[in-house]
mmCIF file of C-alpha atoms in Angstrom:
data_model
loop_
_atom_site.group_PDB
_atom_site.id
_atom_site.type_symbol
_atom_site.label_atom_id
_atom_site.label_comp_id
_atom_site.label_asym_id
_atom_site.label_seq_id
_atom_site.Cartn_x
_atom_site.Cartn_y
_atom_site.Cartn_z
ATOM 1 C CA MET A 1 9.040 -10.664 27.072
ATOM 2 C CA LYS A 2 5.996 -11.397 25.015
ATOM 3 C CA LYS A 3 2.667 -10.502 26.585
ATOM 4 C CA LYS A 4 0.896 -13.491 28.097
ATOM 5 C CA LEU A 5 -2.401 -13.747 26.245
ATOM 6 C CA THR A 6 -5.655 -14.790 27.834
ATOM 7 C CA TYR A 7 -9.013 -15.922 26.493
ATOM 8 C CA ALA A 8 -10.312 -12.427 27.336
ATOM 9 C CA ASP A 9 -7.718 -10.931 24.975
ATOM 10 C CA ALA A 10 -9.355 -12.990 22.209
ATOM 11 C CA GLY A 11 -12.752 -11.583 23.126
ATOM 12 C CA VAL A 12 -14.169 -14.320 25.379
ATOM 13 C CA ASP A 13 -14.951 -13.269 28.959
ATOM 14 C CA ILE A 14 -15.242 -16.420 31.091
ATOM 15 C CA ASP A 15 -15.874 -14.453 34.294
ATOM 16 C CA LYS A 16 -18.852 -12.668 32.720
ATOM 17 C CA ALA A 17 -20.234 -16.023 31.548
ATOM 18 C CA ASP A 18 -19.945 -17.386 35.084
ATOM 19 C CA HIS A 19 -21.883 -14.414 36.485
ATOM 20 C CA LEU A 20 -24.573 -14.966 33.851
ATOM 21 C CA VAL A 21 -25.035 -18.548 35.016
ATOM 22 C CA ASP A 22 -26.002 -17.230 38.449
ATOM 23 C CA ALA A 23 -28.642 -14.947 36.905
ATOM 24 C CA ILE A 24 -29.965 -17.776 34.724
ATOM 25 C CA LYS A 25 -30.266 -20.086 37.742
ATOM 26 C CA LYS A 26 -32.712 -17.641 39.347
ATOM 27 C CA ILE A 27 -34.851 -17.537 36.203
ATOM 28 C CA ALA A 28 -34.784 -21.338 35.793
ATOM 29 C CA LYS A 29 -35.838 -21.827 39.404
ATOM 30 C CA LYS A 30 -39.162 -20.134 38.632
ATOM 31 C CA THR A 31 -39.889 -22.769 35.967
ATOM 32 C CA ARG A 32 -39.269 -25.852 38.154
ATOM 33 C CA ARG A 33 -41.842 -28.609 37.995
ATOM 34 C CA THR A 34 -42.109 -32.159 39.276
ATOM 35 C CA GLY A 35 -39.312 -34.256 37.822
ATOM 36 C CA VAL A 36 -36.562 -31.644 37.755
ATOM 37 C CA MET A 37 -33.336 -32.816 39.400
ATOM 38 C CA GLY A 38 -30.459 -30.528 40.316
ATOM 39 C CA GLU A 39 -29.896 -26.999 39.049
ATOM 40 C CA ILE A 40 -28.598 -25.177 36.011
ATOM 41 C CA GLY A 41 -24.811 -25.406 35.724
ATOM 42 C CA GLY A 42 -24.108 -29.119 35.398
ATOM 43 C CA PHE A 43 -22.883 -30.838 32.258
ATOM 44 C CA GLY A 44 -26.413 -32.026 31.485
ATOM 45 C CA GLY A 45 -29.946 -31.337 32.661
ATOM 46 C CA LEU A 46 -31.544 -34.073 34.765
ATOM 47 C CA PHE A 47 -35.232 -34.951 34.704
ATOM 48 C CA SER A 48 -36.941 -37.915 36.349
ATOM 49 C CA LEU A 49 -39.863 -39.362 34.373
ATOM 50 C CA ASN A 50 -43.081 -40.384 36.091
ATOM 51 C CA THR A 51 -44.867 -42.847 33.794
ATOM 52 C CA ALA A 52 -46.944 -44.610 36.442
ATOM 53 C CA ASN A 53 -50.262 -43.806 34.772
ATOM 54 C CA MET A 54 -49.166 -44.643 31.235
ATOM 55 C CA GLU A 55 -49.437 -47.948 29.396
ATOM 56 C CA SER A 56 -46.707 -47.166 26.888
ATOM 57 C CA PRO A 57 -44.953 -43.822 27.417
ATOM 58 C CA VAL A 58 -43.443 -42.067 24.406
ATOM 59 C CA LEU A 59 -41.044 -39.136 24.445
ATOM 60 C CA VAL A 60 -41.687 -36.441 21.832
ATOM 61 C CA SER A 61 -39.004 -33.874 20.980
ATOM 62 C CA SER A 62 -38.652 -30.786 18.830
ATOM 63 C CA THR A 63 -36.064 -28.150 18.026
ATOM 64 C CA ASP A 64 -36.471 -24.757 16.374
ATOM 65 C CA GLY A 65 -35.332 -21.152 16.333
ATOM 66 C CA VAL A 66 -36.902 -17.716 16.031
ATOM 67 C CA GLY A 67 -35.673 -16.914 12.516
ATOM 68 C CA THR A 68 -35.311 -13.408 11.137
ATOM 69 C CA LYS A 69 -37.812 -12.055 13.659
ATOM 70 C CA LEU A 70 -34.645 -11.584 15.705
ATOM 71 C CA LYS A 71 -33.805 -8.703 13.372
ATOM 72 C CA ILE A 72 -36.806 -6.828 14.808
ATOM 73 C CA ALA A 73 -35.459 -7.345 18.335
ATOM 74 C CA PHE A 74 -32.067 -5.991 17.216
ATOM 75 C CA LEU A 75 -33.636 -2.911 15.615
ATOM 76 C CA MET A 76 -35.785 -2.204 18.682
ATOM 77 C CA ASP A 77 -33.075 -3.184 21.175
ATOM 78 C CA ARG A 78 -35.777 -5.168 22.935
ATOM 79 C CA HIS A 79 -34.962 -8.726 23.903
ATOM 80 C CA ASP A 80 -37.476 -9.841 26.539
ATOM 81 C CA THR A 81 -40.024 -11.428 24.161
ATOM 82 C CA VAL A 82 -38.031 -13.471 21.634
ATOM 83 C CA GLY A 83 -37.459 -16.128 24.301
ATOM 84 C CA ILE A 84 -41.219 -16.667 24.413
ATOM 85 C CA ASP A 85 -41.164 -17.145 20.640
ATOM 86 C CA LEU A 86 -38.376 -19.681 21.013
ATOM 87 C CA VAL A 87 -40.291 -21.775 23.539
ATOM 88 C CA ALA A 88 -43.520 -21.497 21.552
ATOM 89 C CA MET A 89 -42.017 -22.729 18.303
ATOM 90 C CA CYS A 90 -40.750 -25.867 20.038
ATOM 91 C CA VAL A 91 -43.471 -26.759 22.545
ATOM 92 C CA ASN A 92 -46.371 -26.135 20.144
ATOM 93 C CA ASP A 93 -44.860 -28.675 17.755
ATOM 94 C CA ILE A 94 -44.830 -31.433 20.368
ATOM 95 C CA ALA A 95 -48.142 -30.396 21.923
ATOM 96 C CA VAL A 96 -50.019 -30.990 18.645
ATOM 97 C CA GLN A 97 -49.056 -34.659 18.933
ATOM 98 C CA GLY A 98 -50.783 -34.819 22.298
ATOM 99 C CA ALA A 99 -47.591 -34.549 24.343
ATOM 100 C CA ARG A 100 -47.311 -32.531 27.521
ATOM 101 C CA PRO A 101 -44.045 -30.539 27.519
ATOM 102 C CA LEU A 102 -41.674 -31.578 30.291
ATOM 103 C CA PHE A 103 -38.465 -29.623 29.876
ATOM 104 C CA PHE A 104 -36.689 -27.145 27.649
ATOM 105 C CA LEU A 105 -33.087 -26.244 26.821
ATOM 106 C CA ASP A 106 -31.776 -23.263 24.897
ATOM 107 C CA TYR A 107 -28.708 -22.319 22.878
ATOM 108 C CA LEU A 108 -27.685 -18.667 22.609
ATOM 109 C CA ALA A 109 -24.713 -17.589 20.506
ATOM 110 C CA THR A 110 -23.394 -14.048 20.200
ATOM 111 C CA GLY A 111 -20.219 -12.188 19.331
ATOM 112 C CA LYS A 112 -19.899 -10.476 22.714
ATOM 113 C CA LEU A 113 -21.860 -11.288 25.838
ATOM 114 C CA LYS A 114 -23.914 -8.380 27.151
ATOM 115 C CA THR A 115 -25.247 -9.233 30.571
ATOM 116 C CA GLY A 116 -28.449 -7.159 30.293
ATOM 117 C CA THR A 117 -29.332 -8.470 26.835
ATOM 118 C CA VAL A 118 -28.704 -12.116 27.702
ATOM 119 C CA THR A 119 -30.652 -11.803 30.953
ATOM 120 C CA ASP A 120 -33.627 -10.325 29.073
ATOM 121 C CA ILE A 121 -33.516 -13.137 26.515
ATOM 122 C CA VAL A 122 -33.426 -15.847 29.172
ATOM 123 C CA LYS A 123 -36.158 -14.074 31.140
ATOM 124 C CA GLY A 124 -38.350 -14.418 28.036
ATOM 125 C CA ILE A 125 -37.462 -18.098 27.789
ATOM 126 C CA GLY A 126 -38.436 -18.493 31.439
ATOM 127 C CA ASP A 127 -41.751 -16.725 30.829
ATOM 128 C CA GLY A 128 -42.431 -19.038 27.887
ATOM 129 C CA CYS A 129 -41.635 -22.109 29.975
ATOM 130 C CA ILE A 130 -44.027 -20.945 32.696
ATOM 131 C CA GLN A 131 -46.778 -20.496 30.081
ATOM 132 C CA ALA A 132 -46.066 -23.985 28.724
ATOM 133 C CA ASP A 133 -45.737 -25.559 32.193
ATOM 134 C CA CYS A 134 -42.331 -26.980 31.327
ATOM 135 C CA ALA A 135 -39.009 -26.599 33.091
ATOM 136 C CA LEU A 136 -35.910 -24.798 31.853
ATOM 137 C CA ILE A 137 -33.258 -27.335 32.870
ATOM 138 C CA GLY A 138 -30.205 -26.316 30.879
ATOM 139 C CA GLY A 139 -28.698 -24.593 27.903
ATOM 140 C CA GLU A 140 -25.582 -23.064 26.419
ATOM 141 C CA THR A 141 -24.455 -19.464 26.072
ATOM 142 C CA ALA A 142 -21.639 -19.195 23.536
ATOM 143 C CA GLU A 143 -19.475 -16.100 23.103
ATOM 144 C CA MET A 144 -17.999 -16.222 19.586
ATOM 145 C CA PRO A 145 -15.965 -13.097 18.744
ATOM 146 C CA GLY A 146 -15.887 -12.201 15.067
ATOM 147 C CA PHE A 147 -18.666 -14.642 14.172
ATOM 148 C CA TYR A 148 -21.668 -12.354 14.679
ATOM 149 C CA GLN A 149 -22.133 -8.659 13.985
ATOM 150 C CA ASP A 150 -22.169 -6.289 16.950
ATOM 151 C CA ASN A 151 -25.359 -6.488 19.052
ATOM 152 C CA GLU A 152 -26.618 -9.555 17.189
ATOM 153 C CA TYR A 153 -27.150 -13.154 18.304
ATOM 154 C CA ASP A 154 -28.906 -16.363 17.347
ATOM 155 C CA LEU A 155 -31.173 -18.645 19.337
ATOM 156 C CA ALA A 156 -32.146 -22.299 19.180
ATOM 157 C CA GLY A 157 -34.425 -24.237 21.492
ATOM 158 C CA PHE A 158 -35.020 -27.879 22.337
ATOM 159 C CA ALA A 159 -38.180 -29.263 23.975
ATOM 160 C CA VAL A 160 -39.079 -32.744 25.203
ATOM 161 C CA GLY A 161 -42.573 -33.906 26.116
ATOM 162 C CA LEU A 162 -44.361 -37.104 27.110
ATOM 163 C CA VAL A 163 -47.496 -38.835 25.813
ATOM 164 C CA ASP A 164 -49.017 -42.281 26.182
ATOM 165 C CA ASN A 165 -48.734 -44.189 22.905
ATOM 166 C CA THR A 166 -52.498 -44.792 22.959
ATOM 167 C CA LYS A 167 -53.146 -41.033 23.105
ATOM 168 C CA ILE A 168 -50.844 -39.769 20.371
ATOM 169 C CA VAL A 169 -52.724 -37.395 18.055
ATOM 170 C CA ASP A 170 -51.574 -38.461 14.586
ATOM 171 C CA GLY A 171 -54.501 -37.775 12.231
ATOM 172 C CA SER A 172 -54.918 -41.443 11.286
ATOM 173 C CA GLU A 173 -58.650 -41.431 12.140
ATOM 174 C CA ILE A 174 -59.476 -38.305 10.116
ATOM 175 C CA ARG A 175 -62.192 -38.864 7.530
ATOM 176 C CA PRO A 176 -64.077 -36.769 4.929
ATOM 177 C CA GLY A 177 -66.711 -34.678 6.664
ATOM 178 C CA HIS A 178 -64.613 -33.972 9.742
ATOM 179 C CA GLN A 179 -64.551 -30.292 10.601
ATOM 180 C CA ILE A 180 -61.552 -27.973 10.800
ATOM 181 C CA ILE A 181 -61.478 -25.562 13.744
ATOM 182 C CA GLY A 182 -59.116 -22.613 13.724
ATOM 183 C CA ILE A 183 -57.794 -21.084 16.963
ATOM 184 C CA ALA A 184 -56.645 -17.467 16.962
ATOM 185 C CA SER A 185 -53.024 -16.404 16.720
ATOM 186 C CA SER A 186 -51.596 -13.293 18.369
ATOM 187 C CA GLY A 187 -50.443 -11.954 15.011
ATOM 188 C CA LEU A 188 -47.536 -12.961 12.793
ATOM 189 C CA HIS A 189 -46.014 -15.305 15.382
ATOM 190 C CA SER A 190 -42.507 -16.194 14.096
ATOM 191 C CA ASN A 191 -42.884 -16.965 10.415
ATOM 192 C CA GLY A 192 -42.628 -15.047 7.166
ATOM 193 C CA TYR A 193 -40.413 -12.317 8.594
ATOM 194 C CA SER A 194 -38.082 -12.200 5.596
ATOM 195 C CA LEU A 195 -41.066 -11.149 3.480
ATOM 196 C CA VAL A 196 -42.382 -8.898 6.258
ATOM 197 C CA ARG A 197 -39.070 -7.039 6.477
ATOM 198 C CA LYS A 198 -38.844 -6.672 2.715
ATOM 199 C CA ILE A 199 -42.334 -5.150 2.543
ATOM 200 C CA CYS A 200 -42.058 -2.906 5.601
ATOM 201 C CA PHE A 201 -38.461 -1.720 5.366
ATOM 202 C CA ASP A 202 -37.507 -2.039 1.692
ATOM 203 C CA VAL A 203 -40.798 -1.354 -0.113
ATOM 204 C CA LEU A 204 -42.457 1.057 2.334
ATOM 205 C CA GLY A 205 -39.302 2.499 3.875
ATOM 206 C CA LEU A 206 -40.737 2.299 7.386
ATOM 207 C CA LYS A 207 -38.839 2.189 10.683
ATOM 208 C CA VAL A 208 -39.710 0.149 13.755
ATOM 209 C CA ASP A 209 -40.962 3.320 15.456
ATOM 210 C CA SER A 210 -43.130 4.366 12.468
ATOM 211 C CA HIS A 211 -46.781 4.683 13.472
ATOM 212 C CA VAL A 212 -48.972 2.632 11.136
ATOM 213 C CA PRO A 213 -52.616 3.842 11.104
ATOM 214 C CA GLU A 214 -53.899 0.459 9.877
ATOM 215 C CA LEU A 215 -52.351 -1.207 12.927
ATOM 216 C CA GLY A 216 -53.085 1.543 15.435
ATOM 217 C CA LYS A 217 -49.583 1.273 16.881
ATOM 218 C CA PRO A 218 -45.891 1.615 15.978
ATOM 219 C CA LEU A 219 -44.743 -1.005 13.482
ATOM 220 C CA GLY A 220 -42.201 -2.557 15.831
ATOM 221 C CA GLU A 221 -44.798 -3.180 18.539
ATOM 222 C CA GLU A 222 -46.824 -5.248 16.083
ATOM 223 C CA LEU A 223 -43.869 -7.158 14.709
ATOM 224 C CA ILE A 224 -42.344 -8.028 18.104
ATOM 225 C CA THR A 225 -45.612 -9.511 19.501
ATOM 226 C CA PRO A 226 -44.745 -12.994 20.880
ATOM 227 C CA THR A 227 -46.010 -16.281 19.471
ATOM 228 C CA ARG A 228 -48.930 -17.886 21.301
ATOM 229 C CA ILE A 229 -48.180 -20.974 23.364
ATOM 230 C CA TYR A 230 -50.998 -23.512 22.978
ATOM 231 C CA SER A 231 -49.852 -26.465 25.082
ATOM 232 C CA GLU A 232 -52.306 -25.961 27.952
ATOM 233 C CA THR A 233 -55.202 -25.337 25.533
ATOM 234 C CA ILE A 234 -54.344 -28.536 23.691
ATOM 235 C CA GLN A 235 -54.142 -30.581 26.885
ATOM 236 C CA SER A 236 -57.600 -29.327 27.855
ATOM 237 C CA LEU A 237 -58.997 -30.488 24.506
ATOM 238 C CA VAL A 238 -57.362 -33.898 24.193
ATOM 239 C CA ARG A 239 -58.205 -34.865 27.769
ATOM 240 C CA ASP A 240 -61.841 -35.738 27.002
ATOM 241 C CA LEU A 241 -62.796 -34.541 23.515
ATOM 242 C CA PRO A 242 -62.472 -36.463 20.216
ATOM 243 C CA ILE A 243 -59.585 -34.497 18.690
ATOM 244 C CA GLN A 244 -58.521 -36.403 15.573
ATOM 245 C CA GLY A 245 -55.775 -34.082 14.378
ATOM 246 C CA LEU A 246 -53.876 -30.945 15.402
ATOM 247 C CA ALA A 247 -51.646 -28.638 13.372
ATOM 248 C CA HIS A 248 -49.389 -25.816 14.497
ATOM 249 C CA ILE A 249 -49.566 -23.127 11.801
ATOM 250 C CA THR A 250 -45.963 -22.115 11.204
ATOM 251 C CA GLY A 251 -43.836 -21.844 8.040
ATOM 252 C CA GLY A 252 -46.026 -22.967 5.153
ATOM 253 C CA GLY A 253 -49.068 -21.171 6.523
ATOM 254 C CA ILE A 254 -52.591 -22.506 6.865
ATOM 255 C CA THR A 255 -52.635 -24.549 3.683
ATOM 256 C CA ASP A 256 -49.346 -26.425 3.961
ATOM 257 C CA ASN A 257 -49.535 -27.197 7.688
ATOM 258 C CA ILE A 258 -53.065 -28.579 7.948
ATOM 259 C CA ILE A 259 -52.439 -30.981 5.094
ATOM 260 C CA ARG A 260 -49.523 -32.496 7.061
ATOM 261 C CA VAL A 261 -51.971 -34.197 9.445
ATOM 262 C CA ILE A 262 -54.589 -35.194 6.861
ATOM 263 C CA PRO A 263 -54.532 -38.754 5.417
ATOM 264 C CA GLN A 264 -53.278 -38.957 1.846
ATOM 265 C CA ALA A 265 -56.701 -39.943 0.505
ATOM 266 C CA CYS A 266 -58.255 -36.744 1.898
ATOM 267 C CA GLY A 267 -58.086 -33.049 1.145
ATOM 268 C CA ILE A 268 -59.299 -29.899 2.866
ATOM 269 C CA ALA A 269 -61.687 -27.105 1.943
ATOM 270 C CA ILE A 270 -60.969 -23.840 3.776
ATOM 271 C CA LYS A 271 -63.841 -21.343 3.929
ATOM 272 C CA LYS A 272 -62.576 -17.858 3.189
ATOM 273 C CA GLY A 273 -64.016 -15.189 5.471
ATOM 274 C CA SER A 274 -64.905 -17.668 8.226
ATOM 275 C CA TRP A 275 -62.497 -16.228 10.815
ATOM 276 C CA ASP A 276 -61.276 -12.842 12.010
ATOM 277 C CA ILE A 277 -58.086 -11.721 10.261
ATOM 278 C CA PRO A 278 -55.904 -9.287 12.284
ATOM 279 C CA PRO A 279 -55.129 -5.986 10.500
ATOM 280 C CA VAL A 280 -51.422 -6.769 10.032
ATOM 281 C CA PHE A 281 -52.187 -9.355 7.345
ATOM 282 C CA PRO A 282 -54.272 -7.211 4.929
ATOM 283 C CA PHE A 283 -51.780 -4.402 5.570
ATOM 284 C CA LEU A 284 -48.901 -6.596 4.384
ATOM 285 C CA GLN A 285 -50.904 -8.040 1.513
ATOM 286 C CA ASP A 286 -51.841 -4.622 0.156
ATOM 287 C CA ALA A 287 -48.431 -3.041 0.701
ATOM 288 C CA GLY A 288 -46.547 -5.917 -0.893
ATOM 289 C CA ASN A 289 -49.113 -6.784 -3.560
ATOM 290 C CA VAL A 290 -49.060 -10.374 -2.279
ATOM 291 C CA ASP A 291 -51.615 -12.703 -3.848
ATOM 292 C CA GLU A 292 -54.034 -14.766 -1.768
ATOM 293 C CA LYS A 293 -52.334 -18.128 -2.242
ATOM 294 C CA GLU A 294 -48.960 -16.687 -1.262
ATOM 295 C CA MET A 295 -50.486 -15.179 1.892
ATOM 296 C CA MET A 296 -52.064 -18.511 2.827
ATOM 297 C CA ARG A 297 -48.847 -20.487 2.441
ATOM 298 C CA THR A 298 -46.560 -17.915 4.094
ATOM 299 C CA PHE A 299 -48.489 -16.573 7.108
ATOM 300 C CA ASN A 300 -50.929 -17.900 9.694
ATOM 301 C CA ASN A 301 -53.406 -15.132 8.745
ATOM 302 C CA GLY A 302 -54.867 -15.088 12.242
ATOM 303 C CA VAL A 303 -55.052 -18.853 12.833
ATOM 304 C CA GLY A 304 -52.175 -20.197 14.919
ATOM 305 C CA LEU A 305 -53.532 -23.652 15.705
ATOM 306 C CA VAL A 306 -55.984 -25.996 13.977
ATOM 307 C CA ALA A 307 -57.978 -28.912 15.377
ATOM 308 C CA VAL A 308 -59.757 -31.539 13.274
ATOM 309 C CA VAL A 309 -62.860 -33.009 14.909
ATOM 310 C CA PRO A 310 -65.919 -35.140 14.011
ATOM 311 C CA GLU A 311 -68.773 -32.957 12.755
ATOM 312 C CA GLU A 312 -71.028 -33.836 15.719
ATOM 313 C CA SER A 313 -68.385 -32.606 18.176
ATOM 314 C CA THR A 314 -67.714 -29.254 16.508
ATOM 315 C CA GLN A 315 -69.909 -27.118 18.740
ATOM 316 C CA GLU A 316 -68.722 -28.816 21.925
ATOM 317 C CA VAL A 317 -65.098 -28.119 21.010
ATOM 318 C CA LEU A 318 -65.896 -24.505 20.122
ATOM 319 C CA ASN A 319 -67.695 -24.100 23.461
ATOM 320 C CA ARG A 320 -64.710 -25.533 25.357
ATOM 321 C CA LEU A 321 -62.346 -23.167 23.583
ATOM 322 C CA SER A 322 -64.581 -20.172 24.215
ATOM 323 C CA GLY A 323 -64.883 -21.108 27.878
ATOM 324 C CA SER A 324 -61.101 -21.136 28.215
ATOM 325 C CA GLY A 325 -60.798 -17.671 26.660
ATOM 326 C CA GLU A 326 -59.764 -18.752 23.167
ATOM 327 C CA LYS A 327 -61.167 -17.229 19.986
ATOM 328 C CA ALA A 328 -62.017 -20.055 17.609
ATOM 329 C CA TRP A 329 -64.020 -20.670 14.451
ATOM 330 C CA ALA A 330 -65.143 -23.523 12.190
ATOM 331 C CA ILE A 331 -63.032 -22.681 9.145
ATOM 332 C CA GLY A 332 -63.446 -25.671 6.837
ATOM 333 C CA GLU A 333 -63.821 -29.399 6.449
ATOM 334 C CA VAL A 334 -61.992 -32.509 5.351
ATOM 335 C CA THR A 335 -62.889 -33.627 1.835
ATOM 336 C CA GLN A 336 -62.445 -36.684 -0.360
ATOM 337 C CA THR A 337 -59.555 -36.126 -2.729
ATOM 338 C CA ARG A 338 -60.793 -35.927 -6.305
ATOM 339 C CA LYS A 339 -59.071 -38.129 -8.857
ATOM 340 C CA ASN A 340 -56.408 -36.215 -10.812
ATOM 341 C CA ALA A 341 -56.944 -33.144 -8.601
ATOM 342 C CA ARG A 342 -54.088 -30.638 -8.890
ATOM 343 C CA SER A 343 -54.200 -29.811 -5.189
ATOM 344 C CA ARG A 344 -55.543 -31.340 -1.998
ATOM 345 C CA VAL A 345 -56.295 -27.831 -0.718
ATOM 346 C CA GLN A 346 -59.310 -25.775 -1.794
ATOM 347 C CA LEU A 347 -60.114 -22.195 -0.810
ATOM 348 C CA VAL A 348 -63.873 -21.793 -1.093
#
């Protein structure tokens, strides 16, 4: 008789997936907040909206991944921080529109489920949700034999937040003379890693455990540093300060992201040397012979979040940020776009 084949024979272990759900439920429970209904394990995540204090509630959503930074996690066999990156890349994008994150879902796909690895990843997602004050209410863990290389996986995240229509931060009131405030990043965050890997591994021939004197630590420790989550900082600012625009500095760097929230008739002038640049950025620039413009449109260069404010409110906003433990600087201003100007962005 022919052998009776099972899903496990094809490389998919349903029993292991079921056990993982139990571990994920414990992590998700730590992220619960008002509005969460039920537990992880249903066909869909349930969340009850409270819009009693809003005139016109608007849902804001975002989806993103971690990108090739995952390659650093694979090389280091360390998986407890990339979940924070995943949450950050999603919730920061809705927070800059004034929305408070409500809930988060994740998608994890791998060739073969490894209980310890998956648990570490989801633990990081839970940590990120706690930082963002949003609930992990669902997700999907897909075992796909033959689709991914051994010990590799991919991640995607999905965040939903809520804001009153009258309080959406959309940049429409930004005018020439408004000031640009930069808020510190924790390092590279989750962008530019294809160039980072080329410089560090191909050009320099370094390993993740190589000690880099310029960084004062092993290379991998620098590269695996999680992305900052700014949602609570943003909520503190928009509550009672005149924040006219906010930009999350991700792919496209400082120059391309700020301009996304600036009216078409305006430009920006960024003051070089007006903020503290972490050592990893000049290290990469020197090692890869990367020119200034390429650095500014690829990396955050030490600024992970930008706020645009009226000039008279600049010091008050800086004081608020300092009081909440943030490092922040006035890094430029909004300008009138010159006729026939080649670019709306100036580095001065």
